[in-house]
Short mmCIF file of C-alpha atoms in Angstrom, two decimals:
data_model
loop_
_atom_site.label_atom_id
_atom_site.label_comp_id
_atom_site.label_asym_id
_atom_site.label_seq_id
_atom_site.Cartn_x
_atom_site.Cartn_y
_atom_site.Cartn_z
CA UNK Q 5 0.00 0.00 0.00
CA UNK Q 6 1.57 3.43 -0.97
CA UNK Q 7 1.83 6.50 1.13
CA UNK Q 8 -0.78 9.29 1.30
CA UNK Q 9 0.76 12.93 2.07
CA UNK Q 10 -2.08 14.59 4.95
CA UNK Q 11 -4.14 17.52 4.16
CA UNK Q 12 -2.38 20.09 5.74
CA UNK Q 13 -4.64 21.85 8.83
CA UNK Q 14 -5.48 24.74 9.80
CA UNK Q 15 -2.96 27.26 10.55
CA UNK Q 16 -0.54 24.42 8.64
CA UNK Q 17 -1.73 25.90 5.27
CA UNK Q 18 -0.45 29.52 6.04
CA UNK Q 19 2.70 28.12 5.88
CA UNK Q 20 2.80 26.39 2.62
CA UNK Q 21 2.15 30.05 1.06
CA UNK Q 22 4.44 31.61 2.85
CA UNK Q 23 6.65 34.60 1.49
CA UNK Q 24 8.35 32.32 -2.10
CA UNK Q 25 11.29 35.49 -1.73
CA UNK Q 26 13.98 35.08 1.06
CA UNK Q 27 14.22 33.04 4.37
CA UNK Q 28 11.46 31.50 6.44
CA UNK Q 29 11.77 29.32 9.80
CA UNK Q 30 9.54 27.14 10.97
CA UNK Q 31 9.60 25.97 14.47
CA UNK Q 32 7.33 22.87 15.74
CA UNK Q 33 7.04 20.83 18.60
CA UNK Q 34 6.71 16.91 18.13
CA UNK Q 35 3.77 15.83 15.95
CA UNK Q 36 2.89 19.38 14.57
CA UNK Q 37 3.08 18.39 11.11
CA UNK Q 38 6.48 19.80 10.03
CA UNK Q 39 7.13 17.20 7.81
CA UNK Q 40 3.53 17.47 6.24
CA UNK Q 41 3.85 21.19 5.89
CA UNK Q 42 7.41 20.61 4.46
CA UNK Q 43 6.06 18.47 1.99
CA UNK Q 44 3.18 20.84 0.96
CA UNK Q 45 5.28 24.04 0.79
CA UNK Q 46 8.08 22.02 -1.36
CA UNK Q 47 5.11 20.98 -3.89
CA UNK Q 48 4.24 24.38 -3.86
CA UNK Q 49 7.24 26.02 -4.80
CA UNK Q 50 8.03 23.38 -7.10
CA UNK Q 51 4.13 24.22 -9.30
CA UNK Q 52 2.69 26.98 -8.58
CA UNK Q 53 2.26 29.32 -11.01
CA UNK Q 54 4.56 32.33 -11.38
CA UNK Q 55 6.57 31.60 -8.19
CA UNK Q 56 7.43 27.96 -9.09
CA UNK Q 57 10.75 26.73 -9.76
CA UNK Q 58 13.46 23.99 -9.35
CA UNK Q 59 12.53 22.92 -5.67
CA UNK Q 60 15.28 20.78 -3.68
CA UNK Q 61 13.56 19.10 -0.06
CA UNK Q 62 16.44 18.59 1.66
CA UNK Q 63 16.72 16.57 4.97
CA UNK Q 64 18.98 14.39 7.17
CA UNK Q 65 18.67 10.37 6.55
CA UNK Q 66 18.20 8.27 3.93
CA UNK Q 67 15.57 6.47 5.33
CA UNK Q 68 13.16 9.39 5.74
CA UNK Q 69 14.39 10.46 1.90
CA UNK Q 70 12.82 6.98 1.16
CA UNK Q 71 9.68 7.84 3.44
CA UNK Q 72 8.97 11.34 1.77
CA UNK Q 73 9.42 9.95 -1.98
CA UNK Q 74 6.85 7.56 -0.88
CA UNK Q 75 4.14 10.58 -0.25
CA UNK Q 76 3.20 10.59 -3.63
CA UNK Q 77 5.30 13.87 -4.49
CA UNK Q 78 6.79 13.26 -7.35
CA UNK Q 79 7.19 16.37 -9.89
CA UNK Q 80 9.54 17.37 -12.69
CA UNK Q 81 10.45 20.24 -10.31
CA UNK Q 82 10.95 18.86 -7.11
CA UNK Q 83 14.02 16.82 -5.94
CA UNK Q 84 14.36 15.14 -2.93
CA UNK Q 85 17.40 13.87 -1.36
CA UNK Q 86 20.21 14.19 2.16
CA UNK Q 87 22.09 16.87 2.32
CA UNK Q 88 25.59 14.67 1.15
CA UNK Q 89 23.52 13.83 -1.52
CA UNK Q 90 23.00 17.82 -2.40
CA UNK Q 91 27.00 18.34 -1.52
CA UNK Q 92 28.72 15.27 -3.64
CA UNK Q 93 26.44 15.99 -6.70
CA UNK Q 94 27.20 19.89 -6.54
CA UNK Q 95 30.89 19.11 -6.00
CA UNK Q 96 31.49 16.73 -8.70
CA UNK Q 97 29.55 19.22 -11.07
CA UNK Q 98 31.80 21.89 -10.26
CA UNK Q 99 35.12 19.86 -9.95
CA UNK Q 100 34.22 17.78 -12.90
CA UNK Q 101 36.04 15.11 -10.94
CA UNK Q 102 34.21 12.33 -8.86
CA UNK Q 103 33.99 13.27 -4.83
CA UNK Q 104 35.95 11.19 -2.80
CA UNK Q 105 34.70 11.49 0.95
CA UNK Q 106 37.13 10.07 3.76
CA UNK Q 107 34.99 7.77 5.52
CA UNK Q 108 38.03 6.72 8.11
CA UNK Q 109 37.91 9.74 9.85
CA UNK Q 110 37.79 8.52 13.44
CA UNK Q 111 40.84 5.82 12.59
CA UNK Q 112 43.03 9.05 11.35
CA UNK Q 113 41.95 11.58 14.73
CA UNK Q 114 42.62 8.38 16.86
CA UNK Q 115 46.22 8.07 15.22
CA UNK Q 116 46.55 12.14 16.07
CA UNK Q 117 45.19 11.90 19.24
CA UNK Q 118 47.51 8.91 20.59
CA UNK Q 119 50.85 11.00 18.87
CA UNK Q 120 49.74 13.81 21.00
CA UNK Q 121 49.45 11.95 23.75
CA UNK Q 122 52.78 10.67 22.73
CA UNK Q 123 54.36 14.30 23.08
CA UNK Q 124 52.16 15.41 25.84
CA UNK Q 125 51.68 12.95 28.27
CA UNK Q 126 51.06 15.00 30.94
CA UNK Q 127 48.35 17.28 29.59
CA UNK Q 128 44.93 16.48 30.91
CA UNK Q 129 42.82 17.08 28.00
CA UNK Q 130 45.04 14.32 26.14
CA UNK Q 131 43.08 11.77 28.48
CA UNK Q 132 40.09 12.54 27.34
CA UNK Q 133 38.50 9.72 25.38
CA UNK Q 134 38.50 9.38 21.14
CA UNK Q 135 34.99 10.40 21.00
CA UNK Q 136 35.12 13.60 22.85
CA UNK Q 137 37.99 14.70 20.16
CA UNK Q 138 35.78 13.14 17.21
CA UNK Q 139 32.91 15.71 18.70
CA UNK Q 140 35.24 18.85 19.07
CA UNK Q 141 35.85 18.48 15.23
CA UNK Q 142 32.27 17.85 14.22
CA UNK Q 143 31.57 21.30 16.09
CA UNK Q 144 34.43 22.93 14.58
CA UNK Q 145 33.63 21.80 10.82
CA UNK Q 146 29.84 22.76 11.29
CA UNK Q 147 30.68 25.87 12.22
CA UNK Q 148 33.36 26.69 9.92
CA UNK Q 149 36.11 26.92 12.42
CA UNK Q 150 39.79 25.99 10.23
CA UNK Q 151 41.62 28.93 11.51
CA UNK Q 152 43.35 28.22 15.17
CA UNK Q 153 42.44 32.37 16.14
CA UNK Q 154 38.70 31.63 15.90
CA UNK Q 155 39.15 28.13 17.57
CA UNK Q 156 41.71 28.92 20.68
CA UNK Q 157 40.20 32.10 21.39
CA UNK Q 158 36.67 30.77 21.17
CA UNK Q 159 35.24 33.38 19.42
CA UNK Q 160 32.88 31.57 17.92
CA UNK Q 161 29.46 30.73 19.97
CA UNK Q 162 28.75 27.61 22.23
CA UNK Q 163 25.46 25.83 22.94
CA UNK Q 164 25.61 23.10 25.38
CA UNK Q 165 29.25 21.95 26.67
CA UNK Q 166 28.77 22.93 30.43
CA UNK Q 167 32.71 23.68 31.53
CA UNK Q 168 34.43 25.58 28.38
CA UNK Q 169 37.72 24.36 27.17
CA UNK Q 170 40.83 26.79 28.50
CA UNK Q 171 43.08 28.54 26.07
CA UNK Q 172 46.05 25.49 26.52
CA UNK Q 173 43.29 23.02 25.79
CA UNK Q 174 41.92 24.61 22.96
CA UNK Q 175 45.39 24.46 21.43
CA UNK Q 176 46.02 20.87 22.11
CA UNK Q 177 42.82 19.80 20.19
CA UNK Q 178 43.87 22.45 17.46
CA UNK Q 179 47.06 20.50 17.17
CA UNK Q 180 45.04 17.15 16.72
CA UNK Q 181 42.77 18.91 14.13
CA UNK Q 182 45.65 19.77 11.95
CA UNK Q 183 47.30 16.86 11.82
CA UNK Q 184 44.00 14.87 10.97
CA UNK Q 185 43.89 17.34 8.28
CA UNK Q 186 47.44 16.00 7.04
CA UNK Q 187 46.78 12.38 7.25
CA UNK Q 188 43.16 12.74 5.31
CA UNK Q 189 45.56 14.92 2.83
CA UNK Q 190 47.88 11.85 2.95
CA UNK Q 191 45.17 9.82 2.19
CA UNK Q 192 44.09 11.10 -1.05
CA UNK Q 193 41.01 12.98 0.44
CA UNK Q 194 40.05 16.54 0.30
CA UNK Q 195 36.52 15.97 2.18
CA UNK Q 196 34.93 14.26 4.60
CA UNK Q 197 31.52 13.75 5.54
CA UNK Q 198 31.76 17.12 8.04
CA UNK Q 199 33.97 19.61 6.24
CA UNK Q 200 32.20 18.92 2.55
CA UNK Q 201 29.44 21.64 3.99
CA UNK Q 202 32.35 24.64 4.10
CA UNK Q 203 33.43 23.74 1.19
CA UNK Q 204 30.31 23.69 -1.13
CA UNK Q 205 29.64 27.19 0.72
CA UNK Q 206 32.62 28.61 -0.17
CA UNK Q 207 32.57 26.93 -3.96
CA UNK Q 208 28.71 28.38 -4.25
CA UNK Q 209 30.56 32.33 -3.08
CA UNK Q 210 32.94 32.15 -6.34
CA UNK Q 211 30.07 30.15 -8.24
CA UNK Q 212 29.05 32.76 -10.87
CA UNK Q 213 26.66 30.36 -12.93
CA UNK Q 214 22.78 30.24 -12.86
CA UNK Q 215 21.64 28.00 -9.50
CA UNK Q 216 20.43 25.12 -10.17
CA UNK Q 217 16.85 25.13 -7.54
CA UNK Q 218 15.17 28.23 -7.13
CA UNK Q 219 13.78 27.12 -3.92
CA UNK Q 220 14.92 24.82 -1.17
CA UNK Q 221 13.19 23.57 2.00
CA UNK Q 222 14.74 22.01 4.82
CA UNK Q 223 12.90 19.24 7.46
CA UNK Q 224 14.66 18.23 10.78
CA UNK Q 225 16.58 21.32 10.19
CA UNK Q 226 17.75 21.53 13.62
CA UNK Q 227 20.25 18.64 12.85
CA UNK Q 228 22.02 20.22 9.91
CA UNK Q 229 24.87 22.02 11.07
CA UNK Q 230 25.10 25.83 10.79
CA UNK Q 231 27.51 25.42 7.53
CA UNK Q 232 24.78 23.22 5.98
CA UNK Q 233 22.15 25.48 6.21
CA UNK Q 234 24.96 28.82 5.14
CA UNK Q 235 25.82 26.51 2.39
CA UNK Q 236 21.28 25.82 0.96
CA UNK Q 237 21.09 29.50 1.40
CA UNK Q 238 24.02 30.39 -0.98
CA UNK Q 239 22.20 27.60 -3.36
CA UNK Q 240 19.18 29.77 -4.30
CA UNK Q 241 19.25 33.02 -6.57
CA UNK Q 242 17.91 36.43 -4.66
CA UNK Q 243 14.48 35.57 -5.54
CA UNK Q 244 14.11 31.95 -4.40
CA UNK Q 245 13.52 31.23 -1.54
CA UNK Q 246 14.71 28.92 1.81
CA UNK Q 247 12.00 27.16 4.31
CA UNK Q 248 13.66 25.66 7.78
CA UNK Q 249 11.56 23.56 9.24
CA UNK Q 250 12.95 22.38 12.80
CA UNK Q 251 12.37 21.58 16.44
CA UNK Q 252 15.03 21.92 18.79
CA UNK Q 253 13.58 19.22 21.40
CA UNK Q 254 14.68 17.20 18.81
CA UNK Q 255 17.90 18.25 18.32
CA UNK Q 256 20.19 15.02 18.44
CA UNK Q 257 22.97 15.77 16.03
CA UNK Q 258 26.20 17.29 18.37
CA UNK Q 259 25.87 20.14 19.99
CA UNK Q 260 23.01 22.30 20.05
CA UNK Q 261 22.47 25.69 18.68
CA UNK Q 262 19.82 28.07 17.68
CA UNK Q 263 18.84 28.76 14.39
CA UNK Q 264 19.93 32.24 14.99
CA UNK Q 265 23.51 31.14 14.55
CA UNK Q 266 22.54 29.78 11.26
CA UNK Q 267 23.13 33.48 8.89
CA UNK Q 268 19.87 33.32 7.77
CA UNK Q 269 18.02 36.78 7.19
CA UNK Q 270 14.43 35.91 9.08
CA UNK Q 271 11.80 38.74 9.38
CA UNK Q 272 9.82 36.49 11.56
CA UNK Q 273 9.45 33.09 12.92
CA UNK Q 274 6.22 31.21 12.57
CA UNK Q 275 5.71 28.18 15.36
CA UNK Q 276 3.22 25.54 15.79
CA UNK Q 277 2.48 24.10 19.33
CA UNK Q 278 -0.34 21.69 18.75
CA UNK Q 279 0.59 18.03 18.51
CA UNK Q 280 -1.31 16.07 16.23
CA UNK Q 281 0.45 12.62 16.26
CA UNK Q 282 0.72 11.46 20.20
CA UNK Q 283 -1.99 11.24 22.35
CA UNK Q 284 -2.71 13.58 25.23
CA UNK Q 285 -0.41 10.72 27.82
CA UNK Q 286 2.64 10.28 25.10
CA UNK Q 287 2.47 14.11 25.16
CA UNK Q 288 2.33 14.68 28.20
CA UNK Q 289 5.11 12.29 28.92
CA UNK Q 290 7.27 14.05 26.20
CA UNK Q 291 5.99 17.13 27.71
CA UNK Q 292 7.61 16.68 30.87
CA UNK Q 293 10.72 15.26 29.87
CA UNK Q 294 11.69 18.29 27.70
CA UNK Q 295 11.25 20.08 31.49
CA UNK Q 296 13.43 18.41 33.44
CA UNK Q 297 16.53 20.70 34.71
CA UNK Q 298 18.71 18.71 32.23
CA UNK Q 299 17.04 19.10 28.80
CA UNK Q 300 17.27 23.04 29.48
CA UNK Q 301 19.49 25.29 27.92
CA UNK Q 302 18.94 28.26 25.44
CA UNK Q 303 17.93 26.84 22.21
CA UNK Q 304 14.72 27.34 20.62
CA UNK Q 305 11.73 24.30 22.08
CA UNK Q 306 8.14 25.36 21.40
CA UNK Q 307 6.55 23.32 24.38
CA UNK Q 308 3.37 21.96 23.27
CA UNK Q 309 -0.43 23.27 24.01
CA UNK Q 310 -2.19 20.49 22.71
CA UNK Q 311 -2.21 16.91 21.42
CA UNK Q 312 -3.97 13.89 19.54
CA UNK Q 313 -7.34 11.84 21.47
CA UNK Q 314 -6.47 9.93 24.25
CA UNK Q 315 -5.16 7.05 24.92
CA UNK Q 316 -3.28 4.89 27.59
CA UNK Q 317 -0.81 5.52 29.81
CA UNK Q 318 2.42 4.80 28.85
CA UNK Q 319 3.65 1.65 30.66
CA UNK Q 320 7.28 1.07 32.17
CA UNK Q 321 7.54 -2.92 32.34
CA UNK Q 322 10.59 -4.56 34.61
CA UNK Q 323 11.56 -8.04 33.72
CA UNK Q 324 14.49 -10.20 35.13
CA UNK Q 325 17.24 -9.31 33.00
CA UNK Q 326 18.39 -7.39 30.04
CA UNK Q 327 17.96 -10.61 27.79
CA UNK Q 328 14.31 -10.68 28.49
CA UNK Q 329 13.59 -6.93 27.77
CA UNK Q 330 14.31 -7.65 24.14
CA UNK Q 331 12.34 -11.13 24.73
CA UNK Q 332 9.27 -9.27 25.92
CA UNK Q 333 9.78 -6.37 23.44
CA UNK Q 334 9.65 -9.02 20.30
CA UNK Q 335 6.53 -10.68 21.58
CA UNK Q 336 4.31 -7.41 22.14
CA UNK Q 337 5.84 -6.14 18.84
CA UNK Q 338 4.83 -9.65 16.99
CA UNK Q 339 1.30 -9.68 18.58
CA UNK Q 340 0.21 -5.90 18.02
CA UNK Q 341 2.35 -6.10 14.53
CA UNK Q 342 -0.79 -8.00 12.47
CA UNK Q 343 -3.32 -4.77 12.47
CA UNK Q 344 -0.87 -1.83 13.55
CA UNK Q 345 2.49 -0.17 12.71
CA UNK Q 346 5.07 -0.89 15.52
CA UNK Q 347 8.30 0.13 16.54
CA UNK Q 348 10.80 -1.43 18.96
CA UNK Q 349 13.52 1.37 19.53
CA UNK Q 350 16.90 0.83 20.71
CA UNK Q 351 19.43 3.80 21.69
CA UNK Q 352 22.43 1.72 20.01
CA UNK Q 353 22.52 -1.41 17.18
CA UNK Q 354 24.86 -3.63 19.24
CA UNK Q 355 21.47 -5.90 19.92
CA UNK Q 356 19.58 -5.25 16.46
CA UNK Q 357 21.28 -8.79 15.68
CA UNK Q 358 19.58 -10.52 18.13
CA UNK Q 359 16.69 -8.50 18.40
CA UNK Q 360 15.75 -9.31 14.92
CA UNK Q 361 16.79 -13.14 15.41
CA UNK Q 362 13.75 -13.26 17.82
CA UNK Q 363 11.40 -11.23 15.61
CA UNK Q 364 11.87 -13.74 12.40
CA UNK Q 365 10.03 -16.61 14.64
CA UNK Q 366 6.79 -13.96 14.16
CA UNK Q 367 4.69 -14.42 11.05
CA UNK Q 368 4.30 -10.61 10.09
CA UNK Q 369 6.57 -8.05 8.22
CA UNK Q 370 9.74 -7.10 10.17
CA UNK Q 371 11.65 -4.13 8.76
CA UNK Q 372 14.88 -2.60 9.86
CA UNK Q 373 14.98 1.30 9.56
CA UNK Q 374 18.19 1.67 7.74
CA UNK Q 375 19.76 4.19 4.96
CA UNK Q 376 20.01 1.63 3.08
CA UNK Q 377 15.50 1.25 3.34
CA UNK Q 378 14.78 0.37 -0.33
CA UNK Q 379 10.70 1.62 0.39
CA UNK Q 380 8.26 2.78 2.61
CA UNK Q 381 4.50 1.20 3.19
CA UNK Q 382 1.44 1.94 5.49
CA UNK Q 383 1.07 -1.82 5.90
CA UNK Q 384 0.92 -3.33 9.54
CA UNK Q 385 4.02 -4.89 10.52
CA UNK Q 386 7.25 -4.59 13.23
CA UNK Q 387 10.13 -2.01 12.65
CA UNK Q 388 13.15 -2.02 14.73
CA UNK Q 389 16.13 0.43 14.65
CA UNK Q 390 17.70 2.82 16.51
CA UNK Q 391 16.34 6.31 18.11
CA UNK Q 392 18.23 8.51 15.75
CA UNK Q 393 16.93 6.17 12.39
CA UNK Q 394 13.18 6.66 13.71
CA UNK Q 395 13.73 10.05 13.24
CA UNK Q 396 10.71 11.98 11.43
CA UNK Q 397 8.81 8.72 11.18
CA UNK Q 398 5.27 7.67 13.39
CA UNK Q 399 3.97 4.08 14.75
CA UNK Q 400 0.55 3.28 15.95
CA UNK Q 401 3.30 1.63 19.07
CA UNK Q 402 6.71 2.05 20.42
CA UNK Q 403 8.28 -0.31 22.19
CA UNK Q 404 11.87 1.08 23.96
CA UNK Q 405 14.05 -1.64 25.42
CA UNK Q 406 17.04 -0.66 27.44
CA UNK Q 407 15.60 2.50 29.29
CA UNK Q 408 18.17 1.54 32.44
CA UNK Q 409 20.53 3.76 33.97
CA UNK Q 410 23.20 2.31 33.10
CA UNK Q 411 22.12 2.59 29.10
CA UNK Q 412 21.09 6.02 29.06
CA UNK Q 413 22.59 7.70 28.94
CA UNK Q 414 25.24 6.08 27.49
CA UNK Q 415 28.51 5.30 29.20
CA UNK Q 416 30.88 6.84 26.11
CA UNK Q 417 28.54 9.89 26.21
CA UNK Q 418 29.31 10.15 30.05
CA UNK Q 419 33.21 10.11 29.30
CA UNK Q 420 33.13 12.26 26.62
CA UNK Q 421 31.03 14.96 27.64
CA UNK Q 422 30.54 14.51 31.53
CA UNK Q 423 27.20 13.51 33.26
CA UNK Q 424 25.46 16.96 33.15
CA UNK Q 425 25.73 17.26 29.20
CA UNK Q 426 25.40 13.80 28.86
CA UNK Q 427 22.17 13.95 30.45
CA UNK Q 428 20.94 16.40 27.75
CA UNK Q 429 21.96 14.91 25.34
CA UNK Q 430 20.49 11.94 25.60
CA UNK Q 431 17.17 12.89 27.31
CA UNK Q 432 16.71 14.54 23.22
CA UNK Q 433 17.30 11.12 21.76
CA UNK Q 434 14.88 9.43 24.40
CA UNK Q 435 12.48 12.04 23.31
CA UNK Q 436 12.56 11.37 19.91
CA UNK Q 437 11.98 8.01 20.50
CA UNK Q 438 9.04 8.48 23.16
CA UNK Q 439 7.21 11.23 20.85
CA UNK Q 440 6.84 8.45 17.65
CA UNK Q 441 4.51 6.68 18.91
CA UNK Q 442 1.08 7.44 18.03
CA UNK Q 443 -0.85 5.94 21.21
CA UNK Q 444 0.79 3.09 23.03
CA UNK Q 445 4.46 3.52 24.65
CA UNK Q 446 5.91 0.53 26.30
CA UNK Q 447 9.20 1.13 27.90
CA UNK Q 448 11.46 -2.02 29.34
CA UNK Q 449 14.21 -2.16 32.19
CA UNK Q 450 15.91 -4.55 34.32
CA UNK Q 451 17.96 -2.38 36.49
CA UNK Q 452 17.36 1.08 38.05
CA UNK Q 453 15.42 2.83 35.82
CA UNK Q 454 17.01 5.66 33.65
CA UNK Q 455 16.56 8.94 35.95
CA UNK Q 456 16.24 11.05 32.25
CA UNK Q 457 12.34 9.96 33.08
CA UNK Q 458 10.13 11.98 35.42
CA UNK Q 459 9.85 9.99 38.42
CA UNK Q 460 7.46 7.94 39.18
CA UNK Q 461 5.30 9.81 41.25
CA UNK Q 462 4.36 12.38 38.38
CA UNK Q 463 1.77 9.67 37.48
CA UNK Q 464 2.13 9.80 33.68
CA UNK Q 465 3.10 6.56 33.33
CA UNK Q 466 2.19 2.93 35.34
CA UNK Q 467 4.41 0.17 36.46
CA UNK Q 468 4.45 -2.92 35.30
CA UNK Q 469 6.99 -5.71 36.84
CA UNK Q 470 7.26 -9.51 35.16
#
């Protein structure tokens, strides 16, 4: 059965005609209909009469590429495709040479990192762990950062790292950063999958040829990186147009930031607080995670005013070990998976193995959300995957194994980025996961249960032990 793409409603359909000249943001909690609206105003721009033009929809994953070719949206104007898609293609047109993109990234910084150590054994930031280093130059890329001025002296703004790096530090990792440079160089590589954003930004500056999409909207904005989003709005003449479409609660990319870090030249924003996916309990469960002290800081949420019918509370069920959450998961998944989308959620793949091994004894459709996700159906049937590959997509049920404390949030997120930042974020992937589920939310420990959850006397969910 193929998709259908939902009537946009009420308020929604202000949006698809907004201004087709300049830059528009669109903020939306959970379940507003971002992705509908995205879809609409794309279609739009891509048709309508005297506005329309070459129309690129833009967003994060392949698997929700897959999901919004499946709407039914199909137009001579309107491509839709990941932003590395956008990049490569727009690079190799330019370059007329194919795009090689270093995919060994984190084996080159860990050979930098452990010849710093080498040299600097007693420094204290060169004990910090691979994947704190790996996240310094994610920031640093998405935010155009090559020059060690703008880096050491931290000129540049910073969303969401709790204790700042000191001046010595700052040079240490600066160090690390260049000589990753030299070994991708060394390599045979001139991008990788975080710097290929500066560089089709400053390729589109010196690009004096006709651009190829006169409009471009963005969904899941908020996890494109600031160069990303510098580098769609240098893609469209001066009288196309750029929709972002986002929601910060969301946000589960690196480090946070506001789309007012982003360059983009925004009269005003237009938000949407009412939630038409979850039911009143997911919601309100969602709701009051995205309160707690840990998920604040100063980006942009739009907390919610409304939501869906109702429906049950969301249950947390304890079982004997962590072998029989995914036990219990794949039976509630195979029984509820003949009449109903559901989803079993996991923050990591280590178990999808297993996972799926017990899912194949079931006699309905099991599907893994994957990049690699050849289609997309309505049919009834189990998904399984992990938070992040959910992302933008809605099941009739969630199931989310693993909600211990000693899984979330992760360990290697604790050593990276201490417990504090940890905390937040990792309570934004948790709420991803919690807010695509439609009506039922089943949530599975063994252990003490993850504290990113309200406790248990804010009566939003009940307690179920095995």
């Amino acid at each position: 059965m193929g998709l259908s793409l939902p009537d946009p409603k009420g308020h929604q359909r202000d949006v698809v005609f907004l201004n087709e000249r300049g830059h528009c943001v669109v903020l939306g909690t959970a379940g507003s209909g971002k992705t509908t609206m995205a879809v609409h105003r794309a279609r739009y721009l891509a048709t309508a009469p005297g506005v329309g033009g070459r129309t690129l929809l833009v967003t994060f994953n392949k698997a929700l590429v897959t999901y919004l070719r499946g709407m039914g949206t199909a137009s001579p104007n309107l491509r839709i495709e990941t932003y590395h898609t956008f990049a490569r293609g727009y690079l190799a047109h330019r370059t007329k040479a194919p795009v090689r993109i270093c995919k060994s990234k984190k084996h080159m910084v860990e050979r930098a990192l452990e010849e710093a150590r080498e040299r600097h054994p007693s420094r204290a930031v060169m004990q910090r762990p691979l994947d704190f280093f790996m996240d310094e130059l994610h920031w640093m890329a998405g935010h155009g950062i090559v020059d060690q001025r703008t880096y050491v002296e931290g000129r540049a703004p910073r969303v969401g790292r709790g204790k700042p790096l000191q001046r010595p530090e700052r040079e240490m990792v600066f160090d690390i950063y260049q000589r990753y440079v030299r070994l991708r160089a060394e390599a045979g590589y001139a991008y990788d999958f975080d710097n290929m954003a500066s560089t089709v930004l400053e390729t589109l500056k010196n690009d004096p040829t006709e651009r190829l999409y006169r409009h471009v909207v963005v969904d899941e904005g908020q996890d494109f990186t600031p160069e990303m989003i510098r580098s769609l709005a240098a893609a469209i003449p001066d009288d196309g147009s750029l929709t972002f479409f986002g929601d910060y609660a969301q946000q589960i990319y690196g480090s946070r930031m506001s789309w007012r870090s982003l360059g983009l030249r925004v009269s005003s924003v237009v938000e949407f607080a009412h939630n038409y996916r979850n039911s009143r309990q997911v919601a309100q469960l969602a709701q009051s995670l995205s309160n707690m002290p840990h998920f604040k800081d100063d980006v942009d949420l739009v907390q919610p005013t409304g939501a869906a019918a109702d429906g049950p509370k969301p249950t947390i069920l304890e079982t004997a070990g962590k072998g029989e959450q995914l036990v219990q998961a794949a039976s509630n998944a195979l029984a509820l998976g003949a009449d109903r989308q559901v989803a079993i959620l996991m923050r990591t793949r280590d178990r999808e193995d297993e996972l799926e091994s017990l899912l194949k004894r079931g006699r309905v459709p099991v599907r893994r959300l994957h990049r690699e996700l050849a289609r997309w159906t309505n049919e009834p049937g189990v998904f399984y995957g992990t938070y992040s590959a959910a992302k933008g997509f809605e099941f009739d049920s969630v199931i989310l194994p693993f909600c211990d404390a000693d899984e979330l949030p992760k360990t290697s997120e604790v050593e990276a980025h201490g417990l504090d930042e940890a905390k937040a974020r990792e309570a934004r992937q948790l709420y991803v996961a919690i807010t695509r589920a439609r009506t039922d939310l089943v949530m599975l420990h063994s252990s003490k249960l993850t504290d990113l959850l309200p406790q248990e006397m804010s009566d939003l969910y009940v307690r179920v032990s095995l």
